[in-house]
Amino acid sequence: MSDINPRFRTIDGLSVRYAVSAHTAPAALLLSPWPETIYAYDATWRKLAGHAGLIAVDLPGFGHSELREDLLSPSRMGEFIVQIADAFELERPHLVGPDIGTSASLFAAAKAPERFRSIVIGSGGATSPTDLGSPLHEWVHDEDLAPYRALGPKDVVNVAMDAIEGYELPDVVRQDYLAAYQGQRFVEQMAYVRAYPTELRELRALLPTITTPVQLINGRRDAVVPVANAEFLHGALPDSKLDVIDAGHFVWEENADEYARIVTTWWQQH
């Protein structure tokens, strides 16, 4: 059994899946990583919920939320994150956005400087030019998408789950990840990361202007998004802290206790 109980609501005309914990102050908005869902927080949910009221959201086009093409870039997703916070009437929540949420969260903070109390990000592409490992580098830069269209809808998820180190996914989590993929959904989602070369260059110019405190967390052995991305952000952001912990890419599951400890300590300080 999971403590995460999904439901849906409409935001800006889109069906968005979310889950909430018991109401506790302050609030925290958690964003789904890729190719996972809000169930990525299953291993940390109870610990995080002891320190904040959680609202976890599958970002539009990811997980089980409805896709809209114009939102498939970090800058536009950043704008939508602000809309999510508004829709749930969250007053200066903490924002947690690992993986693809890294760049989108920073765009959100640049657009709305006072909207979020703090940000926790990491394990996401950040440098321009890109510094990415496999398979993300290929997803971003390959010119021919035909091989990806030929993949079975769930192949990418299975490959990603097999790469999770030292953590056996509960069956409810595994099944939710797999159920998020039908037809060409993965290829459609690729537009988001394929915007990185242009968008991360734009973000680079904005980083010195971001005043929201940022906690960066990256796995030391992350072969998908090298630690250099988090180190770059740590050097460019005016108010940031970097923790590199013993894990691969899926740090929130592979070393869930340490991830939760860093996040909740950060929240207590902000």
PDB file of C-alpha atoms in Angstrom:
ATOM      1  CA  MET A   1       0.000   0.000   0.000  1.00  0.00           C
ATOM      2  CA  SER A   2       1.150   3.501  -0.800  1.00  0.00           C
ATOM      3  CA  ASP A   3       0.360   6.683   1.114  1.00  0.00           C
ATOM      4  CA  ILE A   4      -0.083   8.433  -2.249  1.00  0.00           C
ATOM      5  CA  ASN A   5      -3.721   8.616  -3.349  1.00  0.00           C
ATOM      6  CA  PRO A   6      -4.004  10.228  -6.784  1.00  0.00           C
ATOM      7  CA  ARG A   7      -6.874  12.378  -7.983  1.00  0.00           C
ATOM      8  CA  PHE A   8      -7.423  14.786 -10.856  1.00  0.00           C
ATOM      9  CA  ARG A   9      -8.361  18.415 -11.291  1.00  0.00           C
ATOM     10  CA  THR A  10      -8.478  20.801 -14.217  1.00  0.00           C
ATOM     11  CA  ILE A  11      -5.886  23.585 -14.396  1.00  0.00           C
ATOM     12  CA  ASP A  12      -5.883  25.929 -17.390  1.00  0.00           C
ATOM     13  CA  GLY A  13      -8.108  23.484 -19.245  1.00  0.00           C
ATOM     14  CA  LEU A  14      -5.806  20.502 -18.647  1.00  0.00           C
ATOM     15  CA  SER A  15      -6.504  17.388 -16.615  1.00  0.00           C
ATOM     16  CA  VAL A  16      -3.710  17.300 -14.023  1.00  0.00           C
ATOM     17  CA  ARG A  17      -3.103  14.392 -11.661  1.00  0.00           C
ATOM     18  CA  TYR A  18      -2.050  15.165  -8.114  1.00  0.00           C
ATOM     19  CA  ALA A  19      -1.941  13.803  -4.583  1.00  0.00           C
ATOM     20  CA  VAL A  20      -2.069  15.539  -1.211  1.00  0.00           C
ATOM     21  CA  SER A  21      -0.891  14.673   2.291  1.00  0.00           C
ATOM     22  CA  ALA A  22      -2.471  15.702   5.568  1.00  0.00           C
ATOM     23  CA  HIS A  23      -2.582  19.466   5.832  1.00  0.00           C
ATOM     24  CA  THR A  24       0.479  20.808   7.611  1.00  0.00           C
ATOM     25  CA  ALA A  25       2.139  24.202   7.407  1.00  0.00           C
ATOM     26  CA  PRO A  26       4.123  25.140   5.455  1.00  0.00           C
ATOM     27  CA  ALA A  27       3.119  23.737   2.063  1.00  0.00           C
ATOM     28  CA  ALA A  28       5.383  21.991  -0.436  1.00  0.00           C
ATOM     29  CA  LEU A  29       4.720  21.474  -4.139  1.00  0.00           C
ATOM     30  CA  LEU A  30       6.412  18.321  -5.495  1.00  0.00           C
ATOM     31  CA  LEU A  31       6.909  17.812  -9.251  1.00  0.00           C
ATOM     32  CA  SER A  32       7.150  14.440 -10.973  1.00  0.00           C
ATOM     33  CA  PRO A  33      10.488  13.346 -12.500  1.00  0.00           C
ATOM     34  CA  TRP A  34      10.715  11.664 -15.920  1.00  0.00           C
ATOM     35  CA  PRO A  35       9.931   8.930 -16.914  1.00  0.00           C
ATOM     36  CA  GLU A  36       8.352   8.439 -13.499  1.00  0.00           C
ATOM     37  CA  THR A  37       5.244   9.904 -11.844  1.00  0.00           C
ATOM     38  CA  ILE A  38       4.206  11.346  -8.480  1.00  0.00           C
ATOM     39  CA  TYR A  39       4.842   7.844  -7.113  1.00  0.00           C
ATOM     40  CA  ALA A  40       8.554   8.694  -7.301  1.00  0.00           C
ATOM     41  CA  TYR A  41       7.932  10.188  -3.847  1.00  0.00           C
ATOM     42  CA  ASP A  42       6.529   6.949  -2.414  1.00  0.00           C
ATOM     43  CA  ALA A  43       9.815   6.200  -0.612  1.00  0.00           C
ATOM     44  CA  THR A  44      10.026   9.675   0.965  1.00  0.00           C
ATOM     45  CA  TRP A  45       6.351  10.626   1.342  1.00  0.00           C
ATOM     46  CA  ARG A  46       5.897   9.912   5.051  1.00  0.00           C
ATOM     47  CA  LYS A  47       9.127  11.639   6.050  1.00  0.00           C
ATOM     48  CA  LEU A  48       8.400  14.723   3.932  1.00  0.00           C
ATOM     49  CA  ALA A  49       4.758  14.842   5.065  1.00  0.00           C
ATOM     50  CA  GLY A  50       5.912  15.085   8.653  1.00  0.00           C
ATOM     51  CA  HIS A  51       7.389  18.507   7.882  1.00  0.00           C
ATOM     52  CA  ALA A  52       5.052  20.073   5.294  1.00  0.00           C
ATOM     53  CA  GLY A  53       1.674  19.694   3.658  1.00  0.00           C
ATOM     54  CA  LEU A  54       2.509  17.989   0.360  1.00  0.00           C
ATOM     55  CA  ILE A  55       0.908  18.447  -3.030  1.00  0.00           C
ATOM     56  CA  ALA A  56       2.578  16.232  -5.633  1.00  0.00           C
ATOM     57  CA  VAL A  57       1.778  16.855  -9.287  1.00  0.00           C
ATOM     58  CA  ASP A  58       2.372  15.008 -12.544  1.00  0.00           C
ATOM     59  CA  LEU A  59       3.500  17.852 -14.790  1.00  0.00           C
ATOM     60  CA  PRO A  60       1.412  18.369 -17.952  1.00  0.00           C
ATOM     61  CA  GLY A  61       2.435  15.812 -20.564  1.00  0.00           C
ATOM     62  CA  PHE A  62       4.161  13.604 -17.985  1.00  0.00           C
ATOM     63  CA  GLY A  63       2.925  10.876 -15.682  1.00  0.00           C
ATOM     64  CA  HIS A  64      -0.841  10.714 -15.979  1.00  0.00           C
ATOM     65  CA  SER A  65      -1.481  14.406 -16.672  1.00  0.00           C
ATOM     66  CA  GLU A  66      -2.803  15.636 -19.984  1.00  0.00           C
ATOM     67  CA  LEU A  67      -0.270  16.712 -22.601  1.00  0.00           C
ATOM     68  CA  ARG A  68      -0.306  20.044 -24.395  1.00  0.00           C
ATOM     69  CA  GLU A  69       2.461  20.682 -26.891  1.00  0.00           C
ATOM     70  CA  ASP A  70       2.998  24.351 -26.071  1.00  0.00           C
ATOM     71  CA  LEU A  71       4.024  23.433 -22.506  1.00  0.00           C
ATOM     72  CA  LEU A  72       6.793  21.037 -23.533  1.00  0.00           C
ATOM     73  CA  SER A  73       9.724  23.302 -22.734  1.00  0.00           C
ATOM     74  CA  PRO A  74      11.288  24.283 -19.395  1.00  0.00           C
ATOM     75  CA  SER A  75      10.360  27.980 -19.692  1.00  0.00           C
ATOM     76  CA  ARG A  76       6.700  27.338 -20.488  1.00  0.00           C
ATOM     77  CA  MET A  77       6.525  24.617 -17.861  1.00  0.00           C
ATOM     78  CA  GLY A  78       7.961  27.107 -15.387  1.00  0.00           C
ATOM     79  CA  GLU A  79       5.053  29.421 -16.106  1.00  0.00           C
ATOM     80  CA  PHE A  80       2.636  26.544 -15.580  1.00  0.00           C
ATOM     81  CA  ILE A  81       4.219  25.658 -12.229  1.00  0.00           C
ATOM     82  CA  VAL A  82       3.255  29.126 -11.026  1.00  0.00           C
ATOM     83  CA  GLN A  83      -0.294  28.443 -12.268  1.00  0.00           C
ATOM     84  CA  ILE A  84      -0.337  25.172 -10.301  1.00  0.00           C
ATOM     85  CA  ALA A  85       0.645  26.981  -7.108  1.00  0.00           C
ATOM     86  CA  ASP A  86      -2.066  29.547  -7.775  1.00  0.00           C
ATOM     87  CA  ALA A  87      -4.696  26.896  -8.531  1.00  0.00           C
ATOM     88  CA  PHE A  88      -4.070  25.176  -5.195  1.00  0.00           C
ATOM     89  CA  GLU A  89      -3.956  28.551  -3.424  1.00  0.00           C
ATOM     90  CA  LEU A  90      -0.505  27.806  -2.032  1.00  0.00           C
ATOM     91  CA  GLU A  91       1.039  30.783  -0.282  1.00  0.00           C
ATOM     92  CA  ARG A  92       4.808  30.748  -0.852  1.00  0.00           C
ATOM     93  CA  PRO A  93       5.233  26.952  -0.854  1.00  0.00           C
ATOM     94  CA  HIS A  94       8.507  25.112  -0.970  1.00  0.00           C
ATOM     95  CA  LEU A  95       9.060  23.750  -4.489  1.00  0.00           C
ATOM     96  CA  VAL A  96      10.678  20.352  -5.109  1.00  0.00           C
ATOM     97  CA  GLY A  97      11.489  19.618  -8.738  1.00  0.00           C
ATOM     98  CA  PRO A  98      14.129  16.945  -9.403  1.00  0.00           C
ATOM     99  CA  ASP A  99      15.134  15.823 -12.905  1.00  0.00           C
ATOM    100  CA  ILE A 100      13.109  17.689 -15.582  1.00  0.00           C
ATOM    101  CA  GLY A 101      11.756  19.931 -12.829  1.00  0.00           C
ATOM    102  CA  THR A 102      15.221  21.434 -12.295  1.00  0.00           C
ATOM    103  CA  SER A 103      15.193  23.881 -15.205  1.00  0.00           C
ATOM    104  CA  ALA A 104      11.427  24.484 -15.040  1.00  0.00           C
ATOM    105  CA  SER A 105      11.633  25.365 -11.327  1.00  0.00           C
ATOM    106  CA  LEU A 106      14.398  27.876 -12.020  1.00  0.00           C
ATOM    107  CA  PHE A 107      12.382  29.484 -14.805  1.00  0.00           C
ATOM    108  CA  ALA A 108       9.434  29.681 -12.373  1.00  0.00           C
ATOM    109  CA  ALA A 109      11.624  31.400  -9.773  1.00  0.00           C
ATOM    110  CA  ALA A 110      12.958  33.833 -12.360  1.00  0.00           C
ATOM    111  CA  LYS A 111       9.416  34.689 -13.493  1.00  0.00           C
ATOM    112  CA  ALA A 112       7.926  34.976  -9.998  1.00  0.00           C
ATOM    113  CA  PRO A 113      10.734  35.883  -7.562  1.00  0.00           C
ATOM    114  CA  GLU A 114       8.576  35.969  -4.405  1.00  0.00           C
ATOM    115  CA  ARG A 115       6.251  33.064  -5.269  1.00  0.00           C
ATOM    116  CA  PHE A 116       8.223  30.210  -3.663  1.00  0.00           C
ATOM    117  CA  ARG A 117       9.743  29.973  -0.203  1.00  0.00           C
ATOM    118  CA  SER A 118      12.574  27.754  -1.414  1.00  0.00           C
ATOM    119  CA  ILE A 119      13.477  25.311  -4.181  1.00  0.00           C
ATOM    120  CA  VAL A 120      14.942  21.793  -4.101  1.00  0.00           C
ATOM    121  CA  ILE A 121      16.258  20.577  -7.466  1.00  0.00           C
ATOM    122  CA  GLY A 122      19.010  18.456  -9.020  1.00  0.00           C
ATOM    123  CA  SER A 123      19.594  15.464 -11.307  1.00  0.00           C
ATOM    124  CA  GLY A 124      18.445  17.663 -14.200  1.00  0.00           C
ATOM    125  CA  GLY A 125      20.150  19.131 -17.255  1.00  0.00           C
ATOM    126  CA  ALA A 126      21.408  22.648 -16.544  1.00  0.00           C
ATOM    127  CA  THR A 127      24.574  23.505 -18.447  1.00  0.00           C
ATOM    128  CA  SER A 128      24.845  25.229 -21.811  1.00  0.00           C
ATOM    129  CA  PRO A 129      26.264  23.644 -23.893  1.00  0.00           C
ATOM    130  CA  THR A 130      24.678  20.485 -22.504  1.00  0.00           C
ATOM    131  CA  ASP A 131      26.684  18.035 -20.400  1.00  0.00           C
ATOM    132  CA  LEU A 132      24.551  14.904 -20.376  1.00  0.00           C
ATOM    133  CA  GLY A 133      25.170  11.177 -20.110  1.00  0.00           C
ATOM    134  CA  SER A 134      23.446   8.293 -21.847  1.00  0.00           C
ATOM    135  CA  PRO A 135      20.650   7.918 -22.766  1.00  0.00           C
ATOM    136  CA  LEU A 136      19.622  11.545 -22.143  1.00  0.00           C
ATOM    137  CA  HIS A 137      22.295  12.969 -24.452  1.00  0.00           C
ATOM    138  CA  GLU A 138      20.903  10.907 -27.312  1.00  0.00           C
ATOM    139  CA  TRP A 139      17.314  11.863 -26.479  1.00  0.00           C
ATOM    140  CA  VAL A 140      18.276  15.536 -26.682  1.00  0.00           C
ATOM    141  CA  HIS A 141      20.561  15.492 -29.706  1.00  0.00           C
ATOM    142  CA  ASP A 142      19.649  12.580 -32.011  1.00  0.00           C
ATOM    143  CA  GLU A 143      18.360  13.896 -35.333  1.00  0.00           C
ATOM    144  CA  ASP A 144      16.335  10.801 -36.239  1.00  0.00           C
ATOM    145  CA  LEU A 145      13.466   9.970 -33.874  1.00  0.00           C
ATOM    146  CA  ALA A 146      12.325   6.915 -35.873  1.00  0.00           C
ATOM    147  CA  PRO A 147      14.083   4.431 -33.549  1.00  0.00           C
ATOM    148  CA  TYR A 148      12.229   5.925 -30.587  1.00  0.00           C
ATOM    149  CA  ARG A 149       8.901   5.729 -32.374  1.00  0.00           C
ATOM    150  CA  ALA A 150       9.603   2.040 -32.952  1.00  0.00           C
ATOM    151  CA  LEU A 151      10.019   1.348 -29.233  1.00  0.00           C
ATOM    152  CA  GLY A 152       7.244  -0.343 -27.332  1.00  0.00           C
ATOM    153  CA  PRO A 153       5.336   2.172 -25.197  1.00  0.00           C
ATOM    154  CA  LYS A 154       6.772   0.787 -21.974  1.00  0.00           C
ATOM    155  CA  ASP A 155      10.324  -0.068 -23.088  1.00  0.00           C
ATOM    156  CA  VAL A 156      11.810   3.232 -21.907  1.00  0.00           C
ATOM    157  CA  VAL A 157      10.196   2.921 -18.494  1.00  0.00           C
ATOM    158  CA  ASN A 158      11.493  -0.618 -18.061  1.00  0.00           C
ATOM    159  CA  VAL A 159      15.017   0.479 -19.002  1.00  0.00           C
ATOM    160  CA  ALA A 160      14.806   3.378 -16.515  1.00  0.00           C
ATOM    161  CA  MET A 161      13.483   1.159 -13.722  1.00  0.00           C
ATOM    162  CA  ASP A 162      16.236  -1.386 -14.327  1.00  0.00           C
ATOM    163  CA  ALA A 163      18.758   1.446 -13.810  1.00  0.00           C
ATOM    164  CA  ILE A 164      17.487   2.239 -10.294  1.00  0.00           C
ATOM    165  CA  GLU A 165      20.212   1.067  -7.931  1.00  0.00           C
ATOM    166  CA  GLY A 166      19.626  -0.696  -4.629  1.00  0.00           C
ATOM    167  CA  TYR A 167      15.882  -0.069  -4.418  1.00  0.00           C
ATOM    168  CA  GLU A 168      13.147  -2.524  -5.336  1.00  0.00           C
ATOM    169  CA  LEU A 169      10.160  -0.614  -6.647  1.00  0.00           C
ATOM    170  CA  PRO A 170       6.919  -1.574  -4.904  1.00  0.00           C
ATOM    171  CA  ASP A 171       4.523  -3.155  -7.372  1.00  0.00           C
ATOM    172  CA  VAL A 172       2.000  -0.280  -7.108  1.00  0.00           C
ATOM    173  CA  VAL A 173       4.770   2.159  -8.074  1.00  0.00           C
ATOM    174  CA  ARG A 174       6.084   0.047 -10.951  1.00  0.00           C
ATOM    175  CA  GLN A 175       2.584  -0.445 -12.354  1.00  0.00           C
ATOM    176  CA  ASP A 176       1.817   3.271 -12.130  1.00  0.00           C
ATOM    177  CA  TYR A 177       4.993   4.148 -14.040  1.00  0.00           C
ATOM    178  CA  LEU A 178       4.147   1.617 -16.748  1.00  0.00           C
ATOM    179  CA  ALA A 179       0.508   2.732 -16.987  1.00  0.00           C
ATOM    180  CA  ALA A 180       1.641   6.284 -17.797  1.00  0.00           C
ATOM    181  CA  TYR A 181       2.910   5.160 -21.208  1.00  0.00           C
ATOM    182  CA  GLN A 182       0.601   4.495 -24.113  1.00  0.00           C
ATOM    183  CA  GLY A 183       1.211   4.854 -27.846  1.00  0.00           C
ATOM    184  CA  GLN A 184       3.773   7.534 -28.732  1.00  0.00           C
ATOM    185  CA  ARG A 185       3.682   9.367 -25.406  1.00  0.00           C
ATOM    186  CA  PHE A 186       7.422   9.025 -24.796  1.00  0.00           C
ATOM    187  CA  VAL A 187       8.347  10.451 -28.193  1.00  0.00           C
ATOM    188  CA  GLU A 188       5.948  13.346 -27.625  1.00  0.00           C
ATOM    189  CA  GLN A 189       7.579  14.052 -24.249  1.00  0.00           C
ATOM    190  CA  MET A 190      11.035  14.158 -25.838  1.00  0.00           C
ATOM    191  CA  ALA A 191      10.221  17.643 -27.144  1.00  0.00           C
ATOM    192  CA  TYR A 192      10.736  18.907 -23.598  1.00  0.00           C
ATOM    193  CA  VAL A 193      14.375  17.829 -23.283  1.00  0.00           C
ATOM    194  CA  ARG A 194      15.078  18.502 -26.945  1.00  0.00           C
ATOM    195  CA  ALA A 195      14.437  22.160 -26.096  1.00  0.00           C
ATOM    196  CA  TYR A 196      17.410  22.085 -23.700  1.00  0.00           C
ATOM    197  CA  PRO A 197      20.091  23.478 -26.069  1.00  0.00           C
ATOM    198  CA  THR A 198      18.097  26.673 -26.621  1.00  0.00           C
ATOM    199  CA  GLU A 199      16.334  26.930 -23.267  1.00  0.00           C
ATOM    200  CA  LEU A 200      19.328  26.229 -21.041  1.00  0.00           C
ATOM    201  CA  ARG A 201      21.226  28.982 -22.837  1.00  0.00           C
ATOM    202  CA  GLU A 202      18.384  31.368 -21.961  1.00  0.00           C
ATOM    203  CA  LEU A 203      18.311  30.076 -18.384  1.00  0.00           C
ATOM    204  CA  ARG A 204      22.037  30.626 -17.976  1.00  0.00           C
ATOM    205  CA  ALA A 205      21.516  34.364 -18.397  1.00  0.00           C
ATOM    206  CA  LEU A 206      18.752  34.368 -15.761  1.00  0.00           C
ATOM    207  CA  LEU A 207      20.555  32.407 -13.024  1.00  0.00           C
ATOM    208  CA  PRO A 208      22.319  35.407 -11.408  1.00  0.00           C
ATOM    209  CA  THR A 209      18.930  37.131 -11.005  1.00  0.00           C
ATOM    210  CA  ILE A 210      17.243  34.271  -9.093  1.00  0.00           C
ATOM    211  CA  THR A 211      16.945  35.238  -5.431  1.00  0.00           C
ATOM    212  CA  THR A 212      14.943  32.218  -4.188  1.00  0.00           C
ATOM    213  CA  PRO A 213      17.106  29.951  -1.984  1.00  0.00           C
ATOM    214  CA  VAL A 214      17.992  26.734  -3.845  1.00  0.00           C
ATOM    215  CA  GLN A 215      19.014  23.346  -2.429  1.00  0.00           C
ATOM    216  CA  LEU A 216      20.754  21.183  -5.054  1.00  0.00           C
ATOM    217  CA  ILE A 217      20.876  17.399  -4.616  1.00  0.00           C
ATOM    218  CA  ASN A 218      22.658  15.102  -7.061  1.00  0.00           C
ATOM    219  CA  GLY A 219      23.776  11.488  -7.005  1.00  0.00           C
ATOM    220  CA  ARG A 220      27.548  11.111  -7.041  1.00  0.00           C
ATOM    221  CA  ARG A 221      27.290   8.258  -9.552  1.00  0.00           C
ATOM    222  CA  ASP A 222      24.638   9.838 -11.781  1.00  0.00           C
ATOM    223  CA  ALA A 223      25.537   8.656 -15.289  1.00  0.00           C
ATOM    224  CA  VAL A 224      22.464  10.296 -16.884  1.00  0.00           C
ATOM    225  CA  VAL A 225      22.932  13.853 -15.589  1.00  0.00           C
ATOM    226  CA  PRO A 226      26.538  14.284 -14.387  1.00  0.00           C
ATOM    227  CA  VAL A 227      27.181  16.150 -11.147  1.00  0.00           C
ATOM    228  CA  ALA A 228      28.751  18.932 -13.231  1.00  0.00           C
ATOM    229  CA  ASN A 229      25.220  20.222 -13.881  1.00  0.00           C
ATOM    230  CA  ALA A 230      24.499  20.757 -10.187  1.00  0.00           C
ATOM    231  CA  GLU A 231      27.983  22.184  -9.635  1.00  0.00           C
ATOM    232  CA  PHE A 232      27.378  24.681 -12.424  1.00  0.00           C
ATOM    233  CA  LEU A 233      24.117  25.831 -10.866  1.00  0.00           C
ATOM    234  CA  HIS A 234      25.721  26.059  -7.433  1.00  0.00           C
ATOM    235  CA  GLY A 235      28.356  28.392  -8.865  1.00  0.00           C
ATOM    236  CA  ALA A 236      25.875  30.538 -10.799  1.00  0.00           C
ATOM    237  CA  LEU A 237      22.987  30.941  -8.343  1.00  0.00           C
ATOM    238  CA  PRO A 238      23.250  33.733  -5.735  1.00  0.00           C
ATOM    239  CA  ASP A 239      21.800  31.650  -2.867  1.00  0.00           C
ATOM    240  CA  SER A 240      22.346  27.900  -3.154  1.00  0.00           C
ATOM    241  CA  LYS A 241      23.570  24.834  -1.288  1.00  0.00           C
ATOM    242  CA  LEU A 242      24.844  21.636  -2.942  1.00  0.00           C
ATOM    243  CA  ASP A 243      24.735  18.121  -1.518  1.00  0.00           C
ATOM    244  CA  VAL A 244      26.208  15.273  -3.563  1.00  0.00           C
ATOM    245  CA  ILE A 245      25.132  11.948  -2.093  1.00  0.00           C
ATOM    246  CA  ASP A 246      25.865   8.285  -2.643  1.00  0.00           C
ATOM    247  CA  ALA A 247      23.454   7.345  -5.413  1.00  0.00           C
ATOM    248  CA  GLY A 248      22.983   7.145  -9.144  1.00  0.00           C
ATOM    249  CA  HIS A 249      20.427   9.178 -11.085  1.00  0.00           C
ATOM    250  CA  PHE A 250      17.264   8.259  -9.162  1.00  0.00           C
ATOM    251  CA  VAL A 251      18.579   9.662  -5.891  1.00  0.00           C
ATOM    252  CA  TRP A 252      15.098  10.212  -4.374  1.00  0.00           C
ATOM    253  CA  GLU A 253      14.537   6.437  -4.487  1.00  0.00           C
ATOM    254  CA  GLU A 254      18.068   5.022  -4.355  1.00  0.00           C
ATOM    255  CA  ASN A 255      18.975   6.916  -1.185  1.00  0.00           C
ATOM    256  CA  ALA A 256      15.538   7.994  -0.009  1.00  0.00           C
ATOM    257  CA  ASP A 257      16.428   8.446   3.656  1.00  0.00           C
ATOM    258  CA  GLU A 258      19.299  10.816   2.911  1.00  0.00           C
ATOM    259  CA  TYR A 259      17.261  12.655   0.287  1.00  0.00           C
ATOM    260  CA  ALA A 260      14.409  13.199   2.752  1.00  0.00           C
ATOM    261  CA  ARG A 261      16.837  14.248   5.487  1.00  0.00           C
ATOM    262  CA  ILE A 262      18.436  16.917   3.288  1.00  0.00           C
ATOM    263  CA  VAL A 263      15.060  18.207   2.063  1.00  0.00           C
ATOM    264  CA  THR A 264      13.443  18.426   5.503  1.00  0.00           C
ATOM    265  CA  THR A 265      16.545  20.022   7.065  1.00  0.00           C
ATOM    266  CA  TRP A 266      16.472  22.594   4.282  1.00  0.00           C
ATOM    267  CA  TRP A 267      12.786  23.278   4.903  1.00  0.00           C
ATOM    268  CA  GLN A 268      13.414  23.773   8.615  1.00  0.00           C
ATOM    269  CA  GLN A 269      16.060  26.378   7.783  1.00  0.00           C
ATOM    270  CA  HIS A 270      13.779  28.264   5.384  1.00  0.00           C
TER     271      HIS A 270
END
